[in-house]
JSON list of C-alpha atoms and ligand atoms in Angstrom, two decimals:
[
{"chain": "A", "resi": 1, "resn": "UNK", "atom": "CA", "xyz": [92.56, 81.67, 76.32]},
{"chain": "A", "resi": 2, "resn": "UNK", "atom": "CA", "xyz": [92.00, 83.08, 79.99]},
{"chain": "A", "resi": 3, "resn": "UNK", "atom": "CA", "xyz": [94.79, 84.90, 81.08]},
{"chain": "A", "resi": 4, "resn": "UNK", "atom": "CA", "xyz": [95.54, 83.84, 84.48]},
{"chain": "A", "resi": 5, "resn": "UNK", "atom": "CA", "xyz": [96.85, 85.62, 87.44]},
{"chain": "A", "resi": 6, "resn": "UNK", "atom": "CA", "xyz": [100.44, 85.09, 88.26]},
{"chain": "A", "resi": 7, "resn": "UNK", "atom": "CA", "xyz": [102.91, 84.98, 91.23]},
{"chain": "A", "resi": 8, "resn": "UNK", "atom": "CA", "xyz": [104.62, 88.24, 89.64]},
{"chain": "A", "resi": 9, "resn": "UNK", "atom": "CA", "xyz": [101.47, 89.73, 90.33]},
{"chain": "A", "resi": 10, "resn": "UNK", "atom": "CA", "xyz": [100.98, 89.83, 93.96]},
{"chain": "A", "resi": 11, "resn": "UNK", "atom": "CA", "xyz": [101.49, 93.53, 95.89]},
{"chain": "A", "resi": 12, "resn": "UNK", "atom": "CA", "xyz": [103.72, 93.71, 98.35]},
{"chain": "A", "resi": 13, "resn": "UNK", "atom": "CA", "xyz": [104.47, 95.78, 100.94]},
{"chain": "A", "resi": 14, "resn": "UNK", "atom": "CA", "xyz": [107.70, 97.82, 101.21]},
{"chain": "A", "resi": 15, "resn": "UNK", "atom": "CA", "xyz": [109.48, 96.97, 104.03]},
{"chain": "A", "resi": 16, "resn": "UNK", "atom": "CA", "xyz": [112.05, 99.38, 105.95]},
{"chain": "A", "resi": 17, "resn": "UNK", "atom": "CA", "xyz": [115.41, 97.50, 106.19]},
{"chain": "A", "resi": 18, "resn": "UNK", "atom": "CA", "xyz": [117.61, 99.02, 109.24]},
{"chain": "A", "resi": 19, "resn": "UNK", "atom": "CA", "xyz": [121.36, 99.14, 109.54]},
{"chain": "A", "resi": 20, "resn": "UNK", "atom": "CA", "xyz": [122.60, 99.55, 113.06]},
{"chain": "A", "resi": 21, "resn": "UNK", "atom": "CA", "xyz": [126.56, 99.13, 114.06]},
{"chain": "A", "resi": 22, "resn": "UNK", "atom": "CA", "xyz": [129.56, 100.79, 116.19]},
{"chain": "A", "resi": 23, "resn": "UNK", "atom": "CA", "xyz": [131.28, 103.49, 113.41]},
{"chain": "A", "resi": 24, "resn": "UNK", "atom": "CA", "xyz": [134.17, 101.04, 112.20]},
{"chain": "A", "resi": 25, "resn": "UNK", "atom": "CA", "xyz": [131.76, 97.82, 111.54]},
{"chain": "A", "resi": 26, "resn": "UNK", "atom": "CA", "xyz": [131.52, 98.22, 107.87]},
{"chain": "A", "resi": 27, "resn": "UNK", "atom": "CA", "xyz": [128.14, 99.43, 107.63]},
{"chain": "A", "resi": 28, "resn": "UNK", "atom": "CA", "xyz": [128.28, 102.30, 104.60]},
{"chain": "A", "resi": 29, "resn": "UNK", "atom": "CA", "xyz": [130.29, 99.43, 101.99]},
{"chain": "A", "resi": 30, "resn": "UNK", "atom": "CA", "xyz": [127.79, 96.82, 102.94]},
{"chain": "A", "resi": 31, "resn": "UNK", "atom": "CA", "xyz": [124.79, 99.63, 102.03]},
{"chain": "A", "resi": 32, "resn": "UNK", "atom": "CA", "xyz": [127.08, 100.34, 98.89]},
{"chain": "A", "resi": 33, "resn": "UNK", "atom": "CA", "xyz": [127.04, 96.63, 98.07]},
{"chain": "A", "resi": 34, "resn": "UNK", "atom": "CA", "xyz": [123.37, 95.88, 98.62]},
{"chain": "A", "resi": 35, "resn": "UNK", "atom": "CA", "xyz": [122.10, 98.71, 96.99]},
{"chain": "A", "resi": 36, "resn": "UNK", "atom": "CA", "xyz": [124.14, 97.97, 93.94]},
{"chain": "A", "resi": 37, "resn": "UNK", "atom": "CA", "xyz": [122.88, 94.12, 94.21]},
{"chain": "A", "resi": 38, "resn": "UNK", "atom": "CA", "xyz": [119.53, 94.84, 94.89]},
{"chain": "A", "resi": 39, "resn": "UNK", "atom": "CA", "xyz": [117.81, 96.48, 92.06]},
{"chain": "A", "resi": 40, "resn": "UNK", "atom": "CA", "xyz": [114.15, 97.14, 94.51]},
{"chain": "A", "resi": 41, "resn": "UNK", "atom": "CA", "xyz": [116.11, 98.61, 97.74]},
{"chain": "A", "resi": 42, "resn": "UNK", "atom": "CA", "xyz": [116.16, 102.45, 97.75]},
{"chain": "A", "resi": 43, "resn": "UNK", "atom": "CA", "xyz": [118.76, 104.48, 100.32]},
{"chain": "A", "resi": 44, "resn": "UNK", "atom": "CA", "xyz": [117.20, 106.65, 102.96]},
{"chain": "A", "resi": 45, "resn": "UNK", "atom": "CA", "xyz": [119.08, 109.83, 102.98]},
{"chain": "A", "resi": 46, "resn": "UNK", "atom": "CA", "xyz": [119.02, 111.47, 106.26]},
{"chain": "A", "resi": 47, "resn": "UNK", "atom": "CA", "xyz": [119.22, 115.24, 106.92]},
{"chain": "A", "resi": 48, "resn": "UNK", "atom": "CA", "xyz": [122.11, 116.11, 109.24]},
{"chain": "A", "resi": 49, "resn": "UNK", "atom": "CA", "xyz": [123.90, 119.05, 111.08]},
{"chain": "A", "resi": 50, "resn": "UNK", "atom": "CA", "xyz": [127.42, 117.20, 110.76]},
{"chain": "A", "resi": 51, "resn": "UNK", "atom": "CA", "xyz": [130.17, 118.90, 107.96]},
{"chain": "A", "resi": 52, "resn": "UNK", "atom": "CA", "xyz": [130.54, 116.64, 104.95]},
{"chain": "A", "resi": 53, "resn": "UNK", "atom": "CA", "xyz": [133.35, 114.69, 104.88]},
{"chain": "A", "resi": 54, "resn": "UNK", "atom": "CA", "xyz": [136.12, 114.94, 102.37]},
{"chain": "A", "resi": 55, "resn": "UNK", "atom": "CA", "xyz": [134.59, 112.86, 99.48]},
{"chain": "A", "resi": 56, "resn": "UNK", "atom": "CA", "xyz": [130.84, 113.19, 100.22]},
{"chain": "A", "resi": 57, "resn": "UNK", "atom": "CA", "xyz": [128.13, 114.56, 98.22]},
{"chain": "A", "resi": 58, "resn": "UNK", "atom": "CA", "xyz": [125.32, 116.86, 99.62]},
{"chain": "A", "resi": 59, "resn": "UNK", "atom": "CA", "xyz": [121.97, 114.91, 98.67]},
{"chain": "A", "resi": 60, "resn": "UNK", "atom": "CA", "xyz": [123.87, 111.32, 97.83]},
{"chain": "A", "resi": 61, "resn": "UNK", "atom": "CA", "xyz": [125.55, 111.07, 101.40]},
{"chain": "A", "resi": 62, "resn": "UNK", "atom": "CA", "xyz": [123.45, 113.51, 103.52]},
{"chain": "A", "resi": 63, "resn": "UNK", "atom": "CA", "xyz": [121.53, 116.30, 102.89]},
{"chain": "A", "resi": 64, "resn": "UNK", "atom": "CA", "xyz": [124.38, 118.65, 104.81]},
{"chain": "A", "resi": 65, "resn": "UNK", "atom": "CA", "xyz": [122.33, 121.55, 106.51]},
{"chain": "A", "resi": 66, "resn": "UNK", "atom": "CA", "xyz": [122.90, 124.11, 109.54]},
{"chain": "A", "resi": 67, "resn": "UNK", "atom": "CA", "xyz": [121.06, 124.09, 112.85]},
{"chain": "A", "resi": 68, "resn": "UNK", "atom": "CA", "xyz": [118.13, 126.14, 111.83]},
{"chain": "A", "resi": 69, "resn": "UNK", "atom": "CA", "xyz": [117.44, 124.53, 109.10]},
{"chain": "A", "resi": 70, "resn": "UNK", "atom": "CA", "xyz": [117.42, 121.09, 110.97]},
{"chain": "A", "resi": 71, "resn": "UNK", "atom": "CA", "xyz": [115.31, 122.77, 113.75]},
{"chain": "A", "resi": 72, "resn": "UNK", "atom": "CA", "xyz": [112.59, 124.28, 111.29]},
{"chain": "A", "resi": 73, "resn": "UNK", "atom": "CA", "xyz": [112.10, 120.31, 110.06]},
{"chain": "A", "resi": 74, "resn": "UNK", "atom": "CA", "xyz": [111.74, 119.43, 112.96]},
{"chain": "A", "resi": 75, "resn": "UNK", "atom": "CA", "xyz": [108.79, 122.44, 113.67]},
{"chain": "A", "resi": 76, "resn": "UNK", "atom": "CA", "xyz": [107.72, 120.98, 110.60]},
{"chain": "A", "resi": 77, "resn": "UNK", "atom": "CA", "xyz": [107.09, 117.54, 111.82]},
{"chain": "A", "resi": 78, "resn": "UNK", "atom": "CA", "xyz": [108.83, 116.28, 108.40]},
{"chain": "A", "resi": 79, "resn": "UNK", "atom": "CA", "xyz": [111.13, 113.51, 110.31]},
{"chain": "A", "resi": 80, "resn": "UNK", "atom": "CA", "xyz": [110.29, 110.20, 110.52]},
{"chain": "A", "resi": 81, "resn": "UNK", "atom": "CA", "xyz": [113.18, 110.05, 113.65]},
{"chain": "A", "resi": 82, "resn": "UNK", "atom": "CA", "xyz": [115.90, 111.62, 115.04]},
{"chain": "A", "resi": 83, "resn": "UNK", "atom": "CA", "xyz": [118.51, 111.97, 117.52]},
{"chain": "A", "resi": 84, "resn": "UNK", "atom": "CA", "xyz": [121.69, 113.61, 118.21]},
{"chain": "A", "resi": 85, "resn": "UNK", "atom": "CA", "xyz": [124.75, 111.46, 117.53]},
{"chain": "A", "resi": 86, "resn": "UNK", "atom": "CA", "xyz": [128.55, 112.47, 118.44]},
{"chain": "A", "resi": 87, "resn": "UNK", "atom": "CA", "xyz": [127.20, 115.80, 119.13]},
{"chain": "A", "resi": 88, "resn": "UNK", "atom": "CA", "xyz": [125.68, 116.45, 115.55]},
{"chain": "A", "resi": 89, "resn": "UNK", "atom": "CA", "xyz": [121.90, 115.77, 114.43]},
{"chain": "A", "resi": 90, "resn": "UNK", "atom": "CA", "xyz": [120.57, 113.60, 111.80]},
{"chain": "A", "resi": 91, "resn": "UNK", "atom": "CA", "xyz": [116.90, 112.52, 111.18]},
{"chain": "A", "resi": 92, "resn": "UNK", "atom": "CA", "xyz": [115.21, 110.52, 108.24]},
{"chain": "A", "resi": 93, "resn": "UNK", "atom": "CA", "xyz": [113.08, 113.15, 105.61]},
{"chain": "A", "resi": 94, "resn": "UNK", "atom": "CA", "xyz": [109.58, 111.24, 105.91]},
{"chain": "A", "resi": 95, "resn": "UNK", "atom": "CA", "xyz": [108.15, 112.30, 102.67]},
{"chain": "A", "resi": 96, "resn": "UNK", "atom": "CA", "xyz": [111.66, 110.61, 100.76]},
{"chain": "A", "resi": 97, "resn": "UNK", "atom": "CA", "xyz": [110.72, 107.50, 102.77]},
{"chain": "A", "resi": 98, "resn": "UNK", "atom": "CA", "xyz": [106.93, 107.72, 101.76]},
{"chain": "A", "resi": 99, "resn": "UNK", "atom": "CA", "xyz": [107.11, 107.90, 98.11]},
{"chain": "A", "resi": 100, "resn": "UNK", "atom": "CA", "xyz": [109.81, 104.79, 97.86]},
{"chain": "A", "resi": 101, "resn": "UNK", "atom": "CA", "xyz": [107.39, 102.86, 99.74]},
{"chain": "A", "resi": 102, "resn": "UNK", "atom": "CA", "xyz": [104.47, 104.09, 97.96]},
{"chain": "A", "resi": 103, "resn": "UNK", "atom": "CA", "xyz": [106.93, 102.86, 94.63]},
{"chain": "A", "resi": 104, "resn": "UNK", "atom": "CA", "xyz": [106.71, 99.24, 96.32]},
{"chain": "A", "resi": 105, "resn": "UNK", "atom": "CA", "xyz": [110.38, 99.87, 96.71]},
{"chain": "A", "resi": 106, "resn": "UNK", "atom": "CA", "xyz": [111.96, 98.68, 100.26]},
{"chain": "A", "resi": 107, "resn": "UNK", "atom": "CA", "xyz": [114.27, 101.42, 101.96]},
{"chain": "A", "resi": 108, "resn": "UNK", "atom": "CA", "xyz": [117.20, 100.71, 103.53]},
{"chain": "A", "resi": 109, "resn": "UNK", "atom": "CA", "xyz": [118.13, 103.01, 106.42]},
{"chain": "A", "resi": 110, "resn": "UNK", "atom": "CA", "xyz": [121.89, 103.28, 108.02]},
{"chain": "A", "resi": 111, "resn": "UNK", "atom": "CA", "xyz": [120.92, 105.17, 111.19]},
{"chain": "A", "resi": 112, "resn": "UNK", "atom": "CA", "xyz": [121.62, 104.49, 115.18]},
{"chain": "A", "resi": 113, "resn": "UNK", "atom": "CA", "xyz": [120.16, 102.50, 118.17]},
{"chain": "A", "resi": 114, "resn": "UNK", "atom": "CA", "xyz": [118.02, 106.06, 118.53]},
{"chain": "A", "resi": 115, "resn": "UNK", "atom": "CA", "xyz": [116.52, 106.06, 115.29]},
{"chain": "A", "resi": 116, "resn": "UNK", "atom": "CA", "xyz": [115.70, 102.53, 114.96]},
{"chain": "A", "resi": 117, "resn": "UNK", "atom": "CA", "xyz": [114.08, 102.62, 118.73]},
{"chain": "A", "resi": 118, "resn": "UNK", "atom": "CA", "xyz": [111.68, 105.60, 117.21]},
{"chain": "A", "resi": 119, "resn": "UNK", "atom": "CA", "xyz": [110.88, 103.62, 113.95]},
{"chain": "A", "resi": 120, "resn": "UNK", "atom": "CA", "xyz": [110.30, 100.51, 115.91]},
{"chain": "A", "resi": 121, "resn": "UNK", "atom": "CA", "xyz": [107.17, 103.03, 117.59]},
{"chain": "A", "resi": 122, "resn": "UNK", "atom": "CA", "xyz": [105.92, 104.20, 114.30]},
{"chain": "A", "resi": 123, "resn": "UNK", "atom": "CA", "xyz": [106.41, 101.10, 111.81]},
{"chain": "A", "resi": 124, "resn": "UNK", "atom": "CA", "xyz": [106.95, 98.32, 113.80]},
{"chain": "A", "resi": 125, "resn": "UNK", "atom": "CA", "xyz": [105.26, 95.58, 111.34]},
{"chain": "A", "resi": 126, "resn": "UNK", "atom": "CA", "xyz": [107.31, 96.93, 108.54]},
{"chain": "A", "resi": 127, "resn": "UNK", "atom": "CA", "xyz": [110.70, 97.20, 110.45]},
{"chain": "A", "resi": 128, "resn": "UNK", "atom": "CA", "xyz": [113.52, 94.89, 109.73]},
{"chain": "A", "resi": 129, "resn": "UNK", "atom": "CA", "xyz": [116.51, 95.69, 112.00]},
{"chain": "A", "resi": 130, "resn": "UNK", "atom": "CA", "xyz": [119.89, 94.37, 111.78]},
{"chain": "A", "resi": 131, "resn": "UNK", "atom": "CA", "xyz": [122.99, 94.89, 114.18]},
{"chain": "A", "resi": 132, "resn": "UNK", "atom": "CA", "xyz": [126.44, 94.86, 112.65]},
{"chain": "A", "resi": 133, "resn": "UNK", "atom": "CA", "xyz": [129.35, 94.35, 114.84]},
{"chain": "A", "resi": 134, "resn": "UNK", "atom": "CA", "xyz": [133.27, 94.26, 114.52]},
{"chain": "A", "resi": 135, "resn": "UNK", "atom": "CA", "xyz": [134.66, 90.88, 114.60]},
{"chain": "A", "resi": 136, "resn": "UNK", "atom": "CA", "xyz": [136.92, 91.79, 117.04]},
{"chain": "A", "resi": 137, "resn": "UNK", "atom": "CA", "xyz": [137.44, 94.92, 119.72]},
{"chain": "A", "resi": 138, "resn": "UNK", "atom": "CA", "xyz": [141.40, 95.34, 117.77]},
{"chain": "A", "resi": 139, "resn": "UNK", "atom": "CA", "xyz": [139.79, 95.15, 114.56]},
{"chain": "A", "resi": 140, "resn": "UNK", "atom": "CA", "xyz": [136.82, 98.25, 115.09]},
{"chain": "A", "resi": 141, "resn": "UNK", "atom": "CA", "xyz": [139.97, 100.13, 116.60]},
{"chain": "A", "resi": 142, "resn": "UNK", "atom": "CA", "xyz": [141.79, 99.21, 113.47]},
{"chain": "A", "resi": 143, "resn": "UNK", "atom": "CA", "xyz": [139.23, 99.98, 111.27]},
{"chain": "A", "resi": 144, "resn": "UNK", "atom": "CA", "xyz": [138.51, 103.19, 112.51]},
{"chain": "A", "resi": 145, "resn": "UNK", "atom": "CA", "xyz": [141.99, 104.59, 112.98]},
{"chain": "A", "resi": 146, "resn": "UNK", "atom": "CA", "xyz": [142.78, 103.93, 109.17]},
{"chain": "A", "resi": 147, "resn": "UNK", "atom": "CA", "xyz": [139.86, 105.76, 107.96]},
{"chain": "A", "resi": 148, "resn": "UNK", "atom": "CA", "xyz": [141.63, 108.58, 108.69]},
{"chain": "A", "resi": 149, "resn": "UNK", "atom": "CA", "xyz": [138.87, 110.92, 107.92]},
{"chain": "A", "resi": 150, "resn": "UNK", "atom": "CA", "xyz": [138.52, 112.26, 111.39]},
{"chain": "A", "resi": 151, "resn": "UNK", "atom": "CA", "xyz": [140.21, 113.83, 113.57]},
{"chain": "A", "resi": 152, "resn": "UNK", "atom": "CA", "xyz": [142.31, 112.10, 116.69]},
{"chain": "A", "resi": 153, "resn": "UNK", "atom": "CA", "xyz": [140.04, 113.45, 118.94]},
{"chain": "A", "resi": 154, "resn": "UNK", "atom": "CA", "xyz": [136.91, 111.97, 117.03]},
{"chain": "A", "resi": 155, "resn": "UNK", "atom": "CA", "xyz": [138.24, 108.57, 116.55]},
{"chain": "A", "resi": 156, "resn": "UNK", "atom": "CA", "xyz": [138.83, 108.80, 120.46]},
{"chain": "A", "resi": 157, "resn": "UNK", "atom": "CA", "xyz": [135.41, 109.95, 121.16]},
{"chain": "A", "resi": 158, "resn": "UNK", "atom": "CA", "xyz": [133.69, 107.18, 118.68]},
{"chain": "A", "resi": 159, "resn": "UNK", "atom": "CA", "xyz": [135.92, 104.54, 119.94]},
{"chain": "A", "resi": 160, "resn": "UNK", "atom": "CA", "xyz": [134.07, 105.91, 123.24]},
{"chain": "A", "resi": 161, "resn": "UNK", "atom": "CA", "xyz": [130.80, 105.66, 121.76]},
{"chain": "A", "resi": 162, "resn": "UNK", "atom": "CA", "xyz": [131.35, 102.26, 120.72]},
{"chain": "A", "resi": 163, "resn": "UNK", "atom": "CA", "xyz": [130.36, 100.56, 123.26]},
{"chain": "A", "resi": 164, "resn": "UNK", "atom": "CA", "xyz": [127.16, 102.55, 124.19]},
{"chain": "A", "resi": 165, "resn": "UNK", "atom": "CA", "xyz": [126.13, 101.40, 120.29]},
{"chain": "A", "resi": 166, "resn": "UNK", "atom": "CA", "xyz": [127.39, 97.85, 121.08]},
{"chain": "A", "resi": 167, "resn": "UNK", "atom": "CA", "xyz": [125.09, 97.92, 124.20]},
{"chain": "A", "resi": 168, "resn": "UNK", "atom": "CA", "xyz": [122.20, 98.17, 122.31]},
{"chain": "A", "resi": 169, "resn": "UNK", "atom": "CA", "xyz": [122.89, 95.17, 120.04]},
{"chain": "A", "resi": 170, "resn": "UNK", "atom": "CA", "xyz": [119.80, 92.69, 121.73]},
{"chain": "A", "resi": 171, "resn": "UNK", "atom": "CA", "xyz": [117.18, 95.05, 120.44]},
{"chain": "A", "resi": 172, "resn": "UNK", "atom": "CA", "xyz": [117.73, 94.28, 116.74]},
{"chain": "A", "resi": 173, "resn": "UNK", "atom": "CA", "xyz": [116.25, 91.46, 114.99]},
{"chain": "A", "resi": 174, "resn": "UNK", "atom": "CA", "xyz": [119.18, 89.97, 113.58]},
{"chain": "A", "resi": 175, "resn": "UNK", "atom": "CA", "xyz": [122.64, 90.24, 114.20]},
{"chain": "A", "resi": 176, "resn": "UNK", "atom": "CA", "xyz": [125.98, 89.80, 111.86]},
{"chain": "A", "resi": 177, "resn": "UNK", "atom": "CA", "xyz": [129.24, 89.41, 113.07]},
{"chain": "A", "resi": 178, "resn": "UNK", "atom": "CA", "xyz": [130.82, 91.34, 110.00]},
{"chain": "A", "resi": 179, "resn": "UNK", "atom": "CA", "xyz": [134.21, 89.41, 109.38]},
{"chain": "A", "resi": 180, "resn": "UNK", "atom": "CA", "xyz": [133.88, 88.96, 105.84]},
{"chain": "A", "resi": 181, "resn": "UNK", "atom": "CA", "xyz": [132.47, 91.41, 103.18]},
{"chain": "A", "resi": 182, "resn": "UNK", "atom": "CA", "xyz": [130.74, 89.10, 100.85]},
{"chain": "A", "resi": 183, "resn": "UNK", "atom": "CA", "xyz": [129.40, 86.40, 103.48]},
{"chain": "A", "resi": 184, "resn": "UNK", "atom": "CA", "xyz": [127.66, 89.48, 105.36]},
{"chain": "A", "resi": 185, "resn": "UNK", "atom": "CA", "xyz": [126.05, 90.77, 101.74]},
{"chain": "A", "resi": 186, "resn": "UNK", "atom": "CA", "xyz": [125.11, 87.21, 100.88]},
{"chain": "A", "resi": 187, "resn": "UNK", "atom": "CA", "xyz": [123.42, 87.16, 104.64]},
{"chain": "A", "resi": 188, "resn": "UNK", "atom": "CA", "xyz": [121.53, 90.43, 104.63]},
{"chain": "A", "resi": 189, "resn": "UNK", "atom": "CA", "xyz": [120.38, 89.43, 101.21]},
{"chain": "A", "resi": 190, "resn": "UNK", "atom": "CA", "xyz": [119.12, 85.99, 102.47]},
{"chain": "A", "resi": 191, "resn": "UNK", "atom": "CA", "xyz": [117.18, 88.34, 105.19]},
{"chain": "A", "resi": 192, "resn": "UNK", "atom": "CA", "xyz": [115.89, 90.22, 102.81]},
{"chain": "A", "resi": 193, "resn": "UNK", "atom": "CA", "xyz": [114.79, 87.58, 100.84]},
{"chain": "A", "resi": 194, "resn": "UNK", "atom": "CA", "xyz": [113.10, 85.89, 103.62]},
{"chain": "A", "resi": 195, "resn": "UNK", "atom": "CA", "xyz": [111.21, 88.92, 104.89]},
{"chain": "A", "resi": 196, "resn": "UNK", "atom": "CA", "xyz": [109.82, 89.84, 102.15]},
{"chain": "A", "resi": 197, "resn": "UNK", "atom": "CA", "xyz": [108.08, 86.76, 101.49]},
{"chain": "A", "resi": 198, "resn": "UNK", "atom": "CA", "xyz": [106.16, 87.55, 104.83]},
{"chain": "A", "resi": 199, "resn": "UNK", "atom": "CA", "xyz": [102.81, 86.49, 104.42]},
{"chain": "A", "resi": 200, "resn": "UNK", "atom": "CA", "xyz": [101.89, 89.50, 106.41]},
{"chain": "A", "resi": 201, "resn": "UNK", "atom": "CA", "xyz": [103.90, 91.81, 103.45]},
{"chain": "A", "resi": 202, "resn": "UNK", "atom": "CA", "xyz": [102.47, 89.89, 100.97]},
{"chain": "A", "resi": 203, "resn": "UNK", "atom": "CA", "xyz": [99.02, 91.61, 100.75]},
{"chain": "A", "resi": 204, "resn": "UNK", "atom": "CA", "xyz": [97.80, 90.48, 97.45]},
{"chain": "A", "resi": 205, "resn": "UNK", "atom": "CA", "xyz": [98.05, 87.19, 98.52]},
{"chain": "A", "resi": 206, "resn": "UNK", "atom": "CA", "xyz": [94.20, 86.64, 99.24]},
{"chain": "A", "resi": 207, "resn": "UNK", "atom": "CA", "xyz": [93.00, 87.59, 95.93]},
{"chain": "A", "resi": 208, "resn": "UNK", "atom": "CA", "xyz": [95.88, 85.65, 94.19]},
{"chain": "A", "resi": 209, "resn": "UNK", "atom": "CA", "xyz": [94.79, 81.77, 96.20]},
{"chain": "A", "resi": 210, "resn": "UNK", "atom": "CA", "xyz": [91.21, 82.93, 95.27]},
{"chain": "A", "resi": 211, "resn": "UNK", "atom": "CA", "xyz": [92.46, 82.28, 91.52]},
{"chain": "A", "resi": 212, "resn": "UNK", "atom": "CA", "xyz": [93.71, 79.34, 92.52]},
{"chain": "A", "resi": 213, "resn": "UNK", "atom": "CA", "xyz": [90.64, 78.08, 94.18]},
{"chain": "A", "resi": 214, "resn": "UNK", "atom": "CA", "xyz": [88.36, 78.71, 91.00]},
{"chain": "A", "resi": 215, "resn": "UNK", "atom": "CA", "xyz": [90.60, 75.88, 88.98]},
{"chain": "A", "resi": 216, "resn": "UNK", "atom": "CA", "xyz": [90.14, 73.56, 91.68]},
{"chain": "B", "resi": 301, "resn": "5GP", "atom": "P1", "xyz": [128.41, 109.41, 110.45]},
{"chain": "B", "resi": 301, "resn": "5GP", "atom": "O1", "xyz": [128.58, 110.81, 110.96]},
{"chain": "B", "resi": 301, "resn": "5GP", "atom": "O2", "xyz": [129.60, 108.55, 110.72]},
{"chain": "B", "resi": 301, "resn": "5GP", "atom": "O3", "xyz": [127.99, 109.39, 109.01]},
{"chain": "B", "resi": 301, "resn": "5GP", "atom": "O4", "xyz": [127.20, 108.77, 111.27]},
{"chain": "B", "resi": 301, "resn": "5GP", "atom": "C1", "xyz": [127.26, 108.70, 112.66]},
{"chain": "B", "resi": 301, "resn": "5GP", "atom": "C2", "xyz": [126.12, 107.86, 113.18]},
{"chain": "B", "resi": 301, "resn": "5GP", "atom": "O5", "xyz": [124.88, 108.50, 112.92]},
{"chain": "B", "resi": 301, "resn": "5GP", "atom": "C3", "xyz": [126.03, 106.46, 112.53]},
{"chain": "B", "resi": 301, "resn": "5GP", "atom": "O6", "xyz": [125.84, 105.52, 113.57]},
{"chain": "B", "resi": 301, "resn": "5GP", "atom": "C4", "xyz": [124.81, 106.55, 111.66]},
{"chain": "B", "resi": 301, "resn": "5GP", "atom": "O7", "xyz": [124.18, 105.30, 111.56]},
{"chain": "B", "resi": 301, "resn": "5GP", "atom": "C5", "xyz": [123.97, 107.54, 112.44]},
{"chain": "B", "resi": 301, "resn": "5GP", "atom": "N1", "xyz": [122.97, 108.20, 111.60]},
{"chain": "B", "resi": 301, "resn": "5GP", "atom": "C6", "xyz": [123.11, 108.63, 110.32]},
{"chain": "B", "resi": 301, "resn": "5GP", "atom": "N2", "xyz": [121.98, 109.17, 109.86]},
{"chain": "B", "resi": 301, "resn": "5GP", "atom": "C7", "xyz": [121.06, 109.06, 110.86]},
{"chain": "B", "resi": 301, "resn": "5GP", "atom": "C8", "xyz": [119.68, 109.42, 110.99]},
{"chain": "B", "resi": 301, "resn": "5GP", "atom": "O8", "xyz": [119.03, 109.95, 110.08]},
{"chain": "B", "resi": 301, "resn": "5GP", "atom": "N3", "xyz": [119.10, 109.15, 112.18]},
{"chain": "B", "resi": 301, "resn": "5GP", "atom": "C9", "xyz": [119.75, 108.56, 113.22]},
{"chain": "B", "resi": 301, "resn": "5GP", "atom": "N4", "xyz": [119.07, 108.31, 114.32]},
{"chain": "B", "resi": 301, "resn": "5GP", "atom": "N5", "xyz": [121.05, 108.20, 113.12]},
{"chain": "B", "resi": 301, "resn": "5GP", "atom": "C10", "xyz": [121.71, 108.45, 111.97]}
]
């Protein structure tokens, strides 16, 4: 019996799956949530000049490295972006982002307005960007005044920055107003979903209808 070409068969293209919001929206659990939901989505772990925070992991959270050592990647051409955010740099290793997408895997990036403008320039067809906001201006003052992980005088300055991030919000592809957890996972999902079935993404589709023609 022939064996037939099958729907499971058809490449895809990776696509690069951006996370934009004010500090406070909810942005790292929902990239906690929807990389432990979706089994092809693959973190993008960015290089930055910031101290760790109590509870993060150098290479899970960040790769945590001084100024040189951010400035001689940069002589080195090996980011994809980056910008300088709250005083502190971060950029996106290329070469990580490369071989997930080379794995067919999708990468999910949680970087700023900056970043996303610069990947936007590079990777435009394979950008999906989505804006998170607050559901409220109380509740992102809430929010970040019980993490508790930064200092009064950071939580002042990101309240600040706020609503420069905020400002940038109509750039972004899609937007979620983040009041509930699980509706907001269940709606980047569906995004997900729906972007990868892109007929531009889906770039064995040619040869796969071809199979389909010879039955007819
Ligand atoms: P945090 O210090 O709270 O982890 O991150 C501060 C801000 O920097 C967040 O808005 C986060 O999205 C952004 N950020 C983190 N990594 C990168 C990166 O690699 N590039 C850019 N452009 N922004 C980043």
């Amino acid at each position: 019996m022939t064996a037939f070409p099958s729907e499971s068969s058809i490449h895809r293209r990776g696509l690069l799956l951006v996370l934009s919001s004010p500090s406070g929206a909810g942005k790292s659990t929902l990239s906690r949530r929807l990389l432990a939901e979706e089994p092809n989505l693959s973190m993008s772990v960015s290089m930055t000049t910031r101290p760790p925070r109590s509870g993060e992991v150098d290479g899970v959270h960040y790769h945590f490295v001084d100024h040189d050592q951010f400035d001689q990647m940069i002589a080195a051409d090996g980011f994809m972006e980056y910008a300088t955010v709250f005083g502190n740099q971060y950029g996106t290793p290329k070469a990580a982002v490369a071989t997930q997408l080379a794995d067919g895997r999708d990468v999910l990036f949680d970087i700023d307005w900056q970043g996303t403008q610069q990947i936007g320039e590079i990777a435009c067809d394979d950008l999906v960007s989505v804006f998170i906001l607050p559901p409220s201006a109380g509740e992102l003052e809430r929010r970040l005044r019980t993490r508790a992980q930064d200092s009064a005088a950071v939580i002042a300055q990101r309240m600040a920055k706020a609503n420069d991030e905020v400002s940038h919000w109509a750039e972004y592809d899609y937007v979620i107003v983040n009041a509930d957890l699980d509706l907001s996972v269940t709606r980047i999902r569906a995004i997900l979903a729906a972007e990868r079935l892109k007929r531009r993404r889906q770039i064995g589709l040619a040869e796969f209808v071809k199979t389909l023609q010879h039955v007819c």
